Tab-separated table of C-alpha atoms and ligand atoms in Angstrom:
chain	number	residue	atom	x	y	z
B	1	UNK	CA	113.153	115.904	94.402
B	2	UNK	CA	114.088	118.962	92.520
B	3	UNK	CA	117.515	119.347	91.123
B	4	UNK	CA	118.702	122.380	89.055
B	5	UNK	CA	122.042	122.764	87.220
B	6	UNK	CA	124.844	125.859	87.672
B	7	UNK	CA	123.102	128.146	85.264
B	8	UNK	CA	125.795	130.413	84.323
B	9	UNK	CA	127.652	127.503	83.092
B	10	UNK	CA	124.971	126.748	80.181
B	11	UNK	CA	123.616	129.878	79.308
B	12	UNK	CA	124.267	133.378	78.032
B	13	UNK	CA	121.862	135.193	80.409
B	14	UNK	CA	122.413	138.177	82.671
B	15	UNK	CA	122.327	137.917	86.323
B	16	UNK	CA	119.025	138.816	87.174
B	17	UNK	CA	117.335	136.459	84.647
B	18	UNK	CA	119.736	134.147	86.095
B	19	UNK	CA	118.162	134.859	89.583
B	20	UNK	CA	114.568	134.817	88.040
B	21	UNK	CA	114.937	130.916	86.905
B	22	UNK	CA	116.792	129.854	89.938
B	23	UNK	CA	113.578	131.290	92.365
B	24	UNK	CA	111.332	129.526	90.252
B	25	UNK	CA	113.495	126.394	90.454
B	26	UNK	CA	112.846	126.642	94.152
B	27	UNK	CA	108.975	126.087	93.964
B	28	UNK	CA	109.503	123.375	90.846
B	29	UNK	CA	108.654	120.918	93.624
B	30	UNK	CA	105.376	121.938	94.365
B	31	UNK	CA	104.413	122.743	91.347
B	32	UNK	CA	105.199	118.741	90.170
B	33	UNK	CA	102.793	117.867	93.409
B	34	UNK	CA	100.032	119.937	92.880
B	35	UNK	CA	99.897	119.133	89.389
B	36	UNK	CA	100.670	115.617	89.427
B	37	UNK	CA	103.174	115.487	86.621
B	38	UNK	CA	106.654	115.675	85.990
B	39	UNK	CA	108.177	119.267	85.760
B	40	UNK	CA	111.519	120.896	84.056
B	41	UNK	CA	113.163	124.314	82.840
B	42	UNK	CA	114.631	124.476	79.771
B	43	UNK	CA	116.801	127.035	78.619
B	44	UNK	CA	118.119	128.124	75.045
B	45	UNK	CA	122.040	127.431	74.569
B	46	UNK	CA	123.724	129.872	72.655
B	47	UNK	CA	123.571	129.405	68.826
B	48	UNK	CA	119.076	129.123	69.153
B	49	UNK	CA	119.294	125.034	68.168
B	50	UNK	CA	119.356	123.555	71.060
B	51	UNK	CA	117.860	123.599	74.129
B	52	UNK	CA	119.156	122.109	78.069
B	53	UNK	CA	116.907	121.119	80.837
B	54	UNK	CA	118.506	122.908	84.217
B	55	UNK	CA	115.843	122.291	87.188
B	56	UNK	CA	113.645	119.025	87.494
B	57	UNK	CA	110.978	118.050	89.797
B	58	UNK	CA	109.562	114.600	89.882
B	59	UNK	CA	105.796	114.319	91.543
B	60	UNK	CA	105.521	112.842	95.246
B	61	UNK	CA	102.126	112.746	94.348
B	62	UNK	CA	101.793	110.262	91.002
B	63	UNK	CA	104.202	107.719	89.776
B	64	UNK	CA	106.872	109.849	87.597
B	65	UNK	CA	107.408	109.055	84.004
B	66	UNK	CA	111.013	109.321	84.411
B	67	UNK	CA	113.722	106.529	85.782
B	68	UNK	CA	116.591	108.673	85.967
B	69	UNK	CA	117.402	112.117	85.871
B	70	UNK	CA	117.420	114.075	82.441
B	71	UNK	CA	118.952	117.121	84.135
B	72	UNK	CA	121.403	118.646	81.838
B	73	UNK	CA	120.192	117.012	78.667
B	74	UNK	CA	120.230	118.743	75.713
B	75	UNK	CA	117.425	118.645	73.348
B	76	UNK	CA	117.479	119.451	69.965
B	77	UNK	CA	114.894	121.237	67.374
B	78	UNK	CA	114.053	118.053	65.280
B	79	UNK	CA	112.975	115.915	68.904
B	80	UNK	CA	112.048	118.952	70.784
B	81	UNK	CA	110.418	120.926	68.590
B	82	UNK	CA	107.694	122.777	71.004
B	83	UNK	CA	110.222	123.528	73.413
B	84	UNK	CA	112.015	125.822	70.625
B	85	UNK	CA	109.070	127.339	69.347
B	86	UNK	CA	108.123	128.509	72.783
B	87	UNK	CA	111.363	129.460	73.604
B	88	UNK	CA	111.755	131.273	70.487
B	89	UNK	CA	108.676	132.708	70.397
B	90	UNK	CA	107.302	132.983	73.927
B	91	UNK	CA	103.803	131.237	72.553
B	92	UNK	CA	102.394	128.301	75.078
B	93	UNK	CA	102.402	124.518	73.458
B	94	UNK	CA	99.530	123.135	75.655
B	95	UNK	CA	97.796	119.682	74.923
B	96	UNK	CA	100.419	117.955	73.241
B	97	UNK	CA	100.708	113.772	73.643
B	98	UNK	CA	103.297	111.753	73.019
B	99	UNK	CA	105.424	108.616	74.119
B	100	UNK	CA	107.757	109.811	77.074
B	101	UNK	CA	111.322	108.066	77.019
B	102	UNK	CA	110.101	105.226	79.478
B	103	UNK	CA	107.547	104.493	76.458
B	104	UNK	CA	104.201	106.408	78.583
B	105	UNK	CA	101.662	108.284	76.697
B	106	UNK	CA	102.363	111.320	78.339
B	107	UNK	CA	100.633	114.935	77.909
B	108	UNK	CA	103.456	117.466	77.562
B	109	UNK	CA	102.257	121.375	78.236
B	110	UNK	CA	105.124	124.152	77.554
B	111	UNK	CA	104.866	127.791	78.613
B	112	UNK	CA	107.213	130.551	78.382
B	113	UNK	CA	108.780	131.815	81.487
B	114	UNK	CA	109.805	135.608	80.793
B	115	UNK	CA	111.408	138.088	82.317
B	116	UNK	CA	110.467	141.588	83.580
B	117	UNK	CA	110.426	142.978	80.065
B	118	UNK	CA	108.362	139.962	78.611
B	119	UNK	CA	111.831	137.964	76.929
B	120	UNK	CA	111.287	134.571	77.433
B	121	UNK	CA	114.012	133.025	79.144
B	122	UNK	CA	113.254	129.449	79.639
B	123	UNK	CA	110.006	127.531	79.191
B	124	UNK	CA	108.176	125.772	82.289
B	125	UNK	CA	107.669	121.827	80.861
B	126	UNK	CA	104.985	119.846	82.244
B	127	UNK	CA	104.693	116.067	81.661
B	128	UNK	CA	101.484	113.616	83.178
B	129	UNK	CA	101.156	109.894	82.407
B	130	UNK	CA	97.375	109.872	80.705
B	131	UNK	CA	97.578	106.467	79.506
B	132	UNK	CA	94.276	105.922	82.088
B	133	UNK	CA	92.950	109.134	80.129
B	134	UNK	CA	93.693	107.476	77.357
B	135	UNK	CA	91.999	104.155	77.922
B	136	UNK	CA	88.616	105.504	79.294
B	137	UNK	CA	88.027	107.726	75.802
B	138	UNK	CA	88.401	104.782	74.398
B	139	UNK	CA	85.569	103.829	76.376
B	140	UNK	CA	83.791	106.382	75.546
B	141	UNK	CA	83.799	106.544	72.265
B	142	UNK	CA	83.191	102.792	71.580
B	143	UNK	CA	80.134	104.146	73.828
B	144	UNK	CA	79.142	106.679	71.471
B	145	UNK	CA	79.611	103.701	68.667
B	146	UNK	CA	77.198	101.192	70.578
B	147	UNK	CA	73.625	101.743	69.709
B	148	UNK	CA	72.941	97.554	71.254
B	149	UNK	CA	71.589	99.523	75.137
B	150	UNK	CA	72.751	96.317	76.817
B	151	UNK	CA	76.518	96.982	75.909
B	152	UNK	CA	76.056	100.776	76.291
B	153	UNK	CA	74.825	99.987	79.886
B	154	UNK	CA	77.406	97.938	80.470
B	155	UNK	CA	80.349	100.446	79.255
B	156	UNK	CA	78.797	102.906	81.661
B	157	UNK	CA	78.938	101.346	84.382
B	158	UNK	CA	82.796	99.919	83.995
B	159	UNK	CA	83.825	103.530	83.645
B	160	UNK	CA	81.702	104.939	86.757
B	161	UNK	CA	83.602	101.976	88.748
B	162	UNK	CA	87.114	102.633	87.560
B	163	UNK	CA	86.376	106.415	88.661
B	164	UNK	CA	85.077	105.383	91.918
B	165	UNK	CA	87.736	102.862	92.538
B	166	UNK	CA	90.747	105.362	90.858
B	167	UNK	CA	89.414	108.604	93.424
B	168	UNK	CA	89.427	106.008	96.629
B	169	UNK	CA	92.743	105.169	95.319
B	170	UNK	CA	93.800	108.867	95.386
B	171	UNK	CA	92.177	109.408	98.719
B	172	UNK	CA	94.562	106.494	100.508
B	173	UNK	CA	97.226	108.222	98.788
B	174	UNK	CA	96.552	111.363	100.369
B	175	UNK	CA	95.968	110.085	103.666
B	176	UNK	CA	98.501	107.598	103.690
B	177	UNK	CA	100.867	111.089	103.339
B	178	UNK	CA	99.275	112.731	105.710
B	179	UNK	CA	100.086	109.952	108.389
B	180	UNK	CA	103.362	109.799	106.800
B	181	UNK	CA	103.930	113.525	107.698
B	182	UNK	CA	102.716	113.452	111.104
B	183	UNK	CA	104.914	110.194	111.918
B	184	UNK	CA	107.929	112.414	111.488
B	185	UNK	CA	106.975	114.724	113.228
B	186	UNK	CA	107.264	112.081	116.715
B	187	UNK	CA	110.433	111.333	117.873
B	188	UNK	CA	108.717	108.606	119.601
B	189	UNK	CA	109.245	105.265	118.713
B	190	UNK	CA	106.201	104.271	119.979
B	191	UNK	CA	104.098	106.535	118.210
B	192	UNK	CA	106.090	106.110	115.185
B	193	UNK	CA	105.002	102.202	115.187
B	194	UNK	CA	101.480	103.075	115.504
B	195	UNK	CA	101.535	105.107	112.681
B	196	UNK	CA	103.520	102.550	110.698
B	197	UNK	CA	100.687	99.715	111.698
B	198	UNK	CA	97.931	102.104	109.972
B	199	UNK	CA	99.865	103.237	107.478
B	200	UNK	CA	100.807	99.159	106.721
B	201	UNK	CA	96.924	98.610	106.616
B	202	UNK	CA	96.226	101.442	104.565
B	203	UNK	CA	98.521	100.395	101.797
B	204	UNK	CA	97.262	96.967	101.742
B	205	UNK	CA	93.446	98.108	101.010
B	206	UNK	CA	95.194	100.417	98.568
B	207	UNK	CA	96.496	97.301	96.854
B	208	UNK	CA	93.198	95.890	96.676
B	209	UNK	CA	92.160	99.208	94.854
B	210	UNK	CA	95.034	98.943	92.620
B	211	UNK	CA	93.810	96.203	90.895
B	212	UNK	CA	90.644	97.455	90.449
B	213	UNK	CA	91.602	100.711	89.038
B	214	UNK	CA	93.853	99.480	86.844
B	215	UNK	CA	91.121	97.142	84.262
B	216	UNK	CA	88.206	98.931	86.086
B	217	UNK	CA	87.522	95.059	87.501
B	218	UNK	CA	84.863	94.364	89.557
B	219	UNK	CA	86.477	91.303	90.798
B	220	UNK	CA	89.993	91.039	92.356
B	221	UNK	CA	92.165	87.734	92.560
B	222	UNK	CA	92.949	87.845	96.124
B	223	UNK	CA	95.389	85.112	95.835
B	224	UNK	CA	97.650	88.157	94.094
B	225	UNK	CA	96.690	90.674	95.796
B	226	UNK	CA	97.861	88.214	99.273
B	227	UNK	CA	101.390	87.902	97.179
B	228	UNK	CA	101.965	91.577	96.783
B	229	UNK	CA	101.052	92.278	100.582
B	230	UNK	CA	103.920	90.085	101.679
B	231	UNK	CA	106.221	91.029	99.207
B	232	UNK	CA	105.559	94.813	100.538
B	233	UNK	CA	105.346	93.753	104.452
B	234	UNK	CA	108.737	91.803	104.330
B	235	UNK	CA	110.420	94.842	102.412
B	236	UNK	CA	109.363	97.489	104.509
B	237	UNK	CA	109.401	95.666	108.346
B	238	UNK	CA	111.693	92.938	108.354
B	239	UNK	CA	114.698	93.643	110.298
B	240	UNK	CA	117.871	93.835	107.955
B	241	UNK	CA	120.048	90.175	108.526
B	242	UNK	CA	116.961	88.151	109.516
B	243	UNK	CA	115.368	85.935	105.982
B	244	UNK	CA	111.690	85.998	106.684
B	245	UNK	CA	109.895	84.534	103.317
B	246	UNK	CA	105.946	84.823	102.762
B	247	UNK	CA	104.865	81.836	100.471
B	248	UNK	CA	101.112	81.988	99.059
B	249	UNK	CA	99.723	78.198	97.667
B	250	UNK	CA	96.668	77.494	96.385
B	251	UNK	CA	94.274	78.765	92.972
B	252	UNK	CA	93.493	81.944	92.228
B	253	UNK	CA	90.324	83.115	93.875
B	254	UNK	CA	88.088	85.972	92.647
B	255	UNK	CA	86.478	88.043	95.394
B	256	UNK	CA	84.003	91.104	95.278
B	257	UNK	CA	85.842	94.409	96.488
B	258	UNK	CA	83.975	94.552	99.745
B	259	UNK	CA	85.422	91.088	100.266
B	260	UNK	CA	88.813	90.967	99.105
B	261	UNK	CA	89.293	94.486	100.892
B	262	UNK	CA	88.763	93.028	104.162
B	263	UNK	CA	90.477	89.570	103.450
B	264	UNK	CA	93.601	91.831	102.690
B	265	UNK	CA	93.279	93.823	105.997
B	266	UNK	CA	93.219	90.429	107.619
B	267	UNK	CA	95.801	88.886	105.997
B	268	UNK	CA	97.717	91.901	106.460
B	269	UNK	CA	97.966	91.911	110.483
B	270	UNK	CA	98.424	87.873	110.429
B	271	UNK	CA	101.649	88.574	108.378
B	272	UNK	CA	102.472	91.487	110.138
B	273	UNK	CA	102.003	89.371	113.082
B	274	UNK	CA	104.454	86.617	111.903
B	275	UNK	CA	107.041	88.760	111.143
B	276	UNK	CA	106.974	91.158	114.371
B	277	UNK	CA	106.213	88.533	117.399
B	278	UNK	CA	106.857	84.790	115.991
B	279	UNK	CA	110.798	85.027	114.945
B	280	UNK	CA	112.623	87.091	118.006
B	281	UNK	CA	116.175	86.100	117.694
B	282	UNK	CA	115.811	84.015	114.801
B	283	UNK	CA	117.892	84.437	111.531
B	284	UNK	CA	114.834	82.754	108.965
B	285	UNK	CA	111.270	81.731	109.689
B	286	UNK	CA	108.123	81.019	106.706
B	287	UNK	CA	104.778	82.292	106.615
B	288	UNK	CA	102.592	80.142	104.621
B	289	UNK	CA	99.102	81.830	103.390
B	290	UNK	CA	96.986	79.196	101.635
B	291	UNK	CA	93.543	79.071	99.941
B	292	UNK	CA	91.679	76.520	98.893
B	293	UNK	CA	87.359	77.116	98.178
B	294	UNK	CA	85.066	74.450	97.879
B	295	UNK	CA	81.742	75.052	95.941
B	296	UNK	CA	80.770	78.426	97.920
B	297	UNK	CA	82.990	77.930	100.576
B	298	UNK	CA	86.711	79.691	101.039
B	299	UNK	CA	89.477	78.206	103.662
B	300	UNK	CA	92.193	80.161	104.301
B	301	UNK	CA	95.207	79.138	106.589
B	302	UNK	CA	98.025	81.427	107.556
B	303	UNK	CA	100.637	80.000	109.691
B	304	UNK	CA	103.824	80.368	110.878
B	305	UNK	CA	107.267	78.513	111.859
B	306	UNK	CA	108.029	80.689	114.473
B	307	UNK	CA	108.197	80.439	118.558
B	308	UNK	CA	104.311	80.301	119.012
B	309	UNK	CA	101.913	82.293	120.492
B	310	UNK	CA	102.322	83.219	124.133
B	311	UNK	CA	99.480	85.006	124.846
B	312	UNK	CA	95.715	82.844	124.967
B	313	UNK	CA	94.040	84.302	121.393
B	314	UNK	CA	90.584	84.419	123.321
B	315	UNK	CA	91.316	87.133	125.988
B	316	UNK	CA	93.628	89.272	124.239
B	317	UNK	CA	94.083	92.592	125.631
B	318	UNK	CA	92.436	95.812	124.678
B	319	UNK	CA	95.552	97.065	123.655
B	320	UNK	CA	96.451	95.126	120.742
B	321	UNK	CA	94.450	96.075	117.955
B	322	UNK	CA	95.851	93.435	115.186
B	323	UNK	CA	93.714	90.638	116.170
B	324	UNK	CA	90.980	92.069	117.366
B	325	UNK	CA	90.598	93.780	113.766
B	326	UNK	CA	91.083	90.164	112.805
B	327	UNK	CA	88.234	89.043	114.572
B	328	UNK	CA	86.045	91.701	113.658
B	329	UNK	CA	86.804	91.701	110.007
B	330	UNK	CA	85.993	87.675	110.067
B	331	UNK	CA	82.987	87.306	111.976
B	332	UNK	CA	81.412	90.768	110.712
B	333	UNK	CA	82.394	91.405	107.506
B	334	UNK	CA	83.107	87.791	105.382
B	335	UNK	CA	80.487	86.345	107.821
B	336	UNK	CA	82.918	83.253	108.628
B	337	UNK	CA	84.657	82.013	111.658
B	338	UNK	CA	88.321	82.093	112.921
B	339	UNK	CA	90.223	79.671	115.242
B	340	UNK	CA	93.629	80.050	116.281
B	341	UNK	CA	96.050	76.655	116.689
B	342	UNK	CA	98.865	77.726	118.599
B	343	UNK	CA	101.654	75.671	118.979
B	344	UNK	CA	105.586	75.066	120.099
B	345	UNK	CA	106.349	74.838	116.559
B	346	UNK	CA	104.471	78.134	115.533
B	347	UNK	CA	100.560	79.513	115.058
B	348	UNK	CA	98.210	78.826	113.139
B	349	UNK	CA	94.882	80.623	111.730
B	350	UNK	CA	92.419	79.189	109.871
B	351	UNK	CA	89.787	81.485	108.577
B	352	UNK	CA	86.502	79.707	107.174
B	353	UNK	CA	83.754	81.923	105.676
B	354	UNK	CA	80.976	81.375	102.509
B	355	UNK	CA	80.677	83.423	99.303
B	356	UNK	CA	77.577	84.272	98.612
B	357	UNK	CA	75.823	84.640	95.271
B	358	UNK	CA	78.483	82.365	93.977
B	359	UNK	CA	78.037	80.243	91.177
B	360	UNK	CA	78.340	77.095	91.979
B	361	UNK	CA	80.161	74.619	89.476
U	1	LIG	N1	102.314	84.702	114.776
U	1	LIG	C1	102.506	84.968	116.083
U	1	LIG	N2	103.535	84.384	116.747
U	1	LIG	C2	103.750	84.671	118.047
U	1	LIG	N3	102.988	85.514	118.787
U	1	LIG	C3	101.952	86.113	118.177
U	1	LIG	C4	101.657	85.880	116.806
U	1	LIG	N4	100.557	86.598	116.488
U	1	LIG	C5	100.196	87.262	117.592
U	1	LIG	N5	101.027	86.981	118.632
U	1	LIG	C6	100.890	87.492	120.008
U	1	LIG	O1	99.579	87.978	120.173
U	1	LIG	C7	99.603	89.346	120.594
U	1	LIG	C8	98.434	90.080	120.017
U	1	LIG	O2	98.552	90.282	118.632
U	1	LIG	P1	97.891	91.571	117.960
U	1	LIG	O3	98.098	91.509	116.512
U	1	LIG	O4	96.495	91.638	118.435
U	1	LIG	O5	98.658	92.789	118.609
U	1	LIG	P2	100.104	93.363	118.284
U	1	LIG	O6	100.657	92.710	117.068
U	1	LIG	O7	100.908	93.293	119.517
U	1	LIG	O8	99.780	94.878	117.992
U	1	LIG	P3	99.077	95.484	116.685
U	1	LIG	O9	98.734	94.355	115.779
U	1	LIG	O10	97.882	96.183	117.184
U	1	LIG	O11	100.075	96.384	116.102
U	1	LIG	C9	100.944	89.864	120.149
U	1	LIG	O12	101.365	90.923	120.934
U	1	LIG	C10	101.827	88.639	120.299
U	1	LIG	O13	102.276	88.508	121.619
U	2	LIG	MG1	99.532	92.607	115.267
């Protein structure tokens, strides 16, 4: 969102520069989007100390550094000292690091903004999280250290995965916005819950890619990753007044990628399933997820205390898509079976499948 301050209340410039900062206020926004990063203007208040930050723009596309708002903050020589120089001098600060106020290692560029005779004005801020920067030339230079071609292998290959898994991570980002934009354009409400339903099954492969990014793991505890799904399907689709609560039991399990993507898809439409069909006109209802593996073996259960299925799991219709993924992702992907156990007192899905290349204990 960008926000910019009454100007002429700050600063001792004439109208048109004035006009000049406020129309590049206007595309701050983009700006913080394209490049990822947190964005401000700063001006110079009268006396040449101090200087005030009058527009903002926090990125829709990256987490932002910030919590709240620094708009109108003043900043003075001794903590910003690049902003002065620039605006002082009209020279660019680029490449700087630092700790942002949220305690990020942050990049911070500066650049003048000037007006049509070449005064600067204000200076353009930019501020990206590179902590993940940070950590993988770390990487690399304990890889320039390592002479044992074992380790160096080894080192290599963590930082080709976190790339891989960080750019897929990016890409569901960008299409997960993409959906998001073309929902609103429906007024539909149809059409709007179809694109909810992928966008629901898009974030919960993106969770799975999370957690790999983040350590550049190979291996992802799905028993979390199940956790975090709930947590984000009861938030964002369970009707306000009604207490629906997602429980996971059971021991951490570590899955390959391939794996623990598509047990999250599944997982995904059986809780998606709970909430949306098995508690119509109820205030509370529990989904339990549970996971238990035995040697190479993993049992999964997912059930509900809700009204029970209606419908006969084996001839579903074509135009449900949720269990048929289900089905598809079971039998094709983790190899396993699935059997439903529908009842008056809720459903049940057990989900049976082997791991293979597993080590057995
Ligand atoms: N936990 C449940 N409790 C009660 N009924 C259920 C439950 N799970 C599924 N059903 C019934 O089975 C039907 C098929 O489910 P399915 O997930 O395939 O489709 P959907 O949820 O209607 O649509 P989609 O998942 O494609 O958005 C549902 O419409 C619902 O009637
Ligand atoms: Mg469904």
């Amino acid at each position: 969102m960008v926000m910019s301050l009454a100007l002429e209340q700050v600063t001792n410039l004439t109208y048109e520069q004035q006009e000049l900062i406020k129309n590049m206020s206007t595309n701050l926004q983009v700006i913080a989007d394209i490049s990822q990063a947190d964005v401000f203007i700063d001006c110079l208040l009268p006396g040449g100390k101090t200087a005030i930050v009058v527009a903002e723009a926090n990125p829709n596309t990256a987490p932002s550094l910030y919590q709240e708002s620094v708009l109108g903050q003043v900043a003075l020589e001794e903590a910003e000292p690049g902003v002065l120089f620039c605006l002082k001098n009209g020279k660019p600060v680029i490449g700087s690091r630092g700790i942002s106020q949220e305690n990020i290692v942050m990049q911070q560029d500066i650049v003048p903004i000037t007006d049509c005779d070449g005064k600067p004005i204000a200076v353009l801020i930019k501020e990206r999280d590179i902590s993940e920067t940070i950590r993988n030339e770390r990487k690399v230079k304990s890889l320039m250290e390592t002479t044992n071609s074992q380790e160096r292998q080894k080192l290599v290959q963590s930082l080709v995965i976190q790339e891989i898994h960080h750019r897929v991570k990016n890409n569901l980002q960008v299409i997960s916005s993409l959906l998001r934009l073309q929902m609103r354009r429906s007024s539909s409400k149809e059409v709007r819950e179809v694109f909810e339903d992928s966008l629901s099954r898009i974030s919960s492969m993106a969770l799975v890619h999370n957690y790999l990014a983040k350590d550049g793991l190979e291996e992802v505890d799905v028993k979390f990753v199940m956790g975090q799904i709930g947590t984000l399907l009861v938030s964002s689709s369970v009707i306000p007044g009604q207490n629906i609560q997602v429980f996971v039991h059971g021991e951490s399990l570590f899955l390959p990628s391939d794996k623990a993507t598509s047990l999250a898809l599944v997982v995904n439409e059986l809780i998606q399933n709970g909430i949306k069909h098995a508690f119509h006109s109820r205030e509370s209802g529990r989904i339990e997820i549970t996971i238990n593996s035995r040697k190479q073996m993993v049992y999964l259960i997912v059930s509900d205390n809700g009204s029970g299925m209606t419908v006969q799991p084996n001839d579903l219709q074509s135009s449900s898509l949720g269990l048929q993924l289900v089905r598809m992702l079971v039998e094709e992907e983790l190899d396993g079976v699935l059997s439903f156990f529908p009842s008056t007192r809720g459903t049940k899905v057990s989900i049976m499948f082997p791991i293979r290349d597993k080590v057995m204990e």
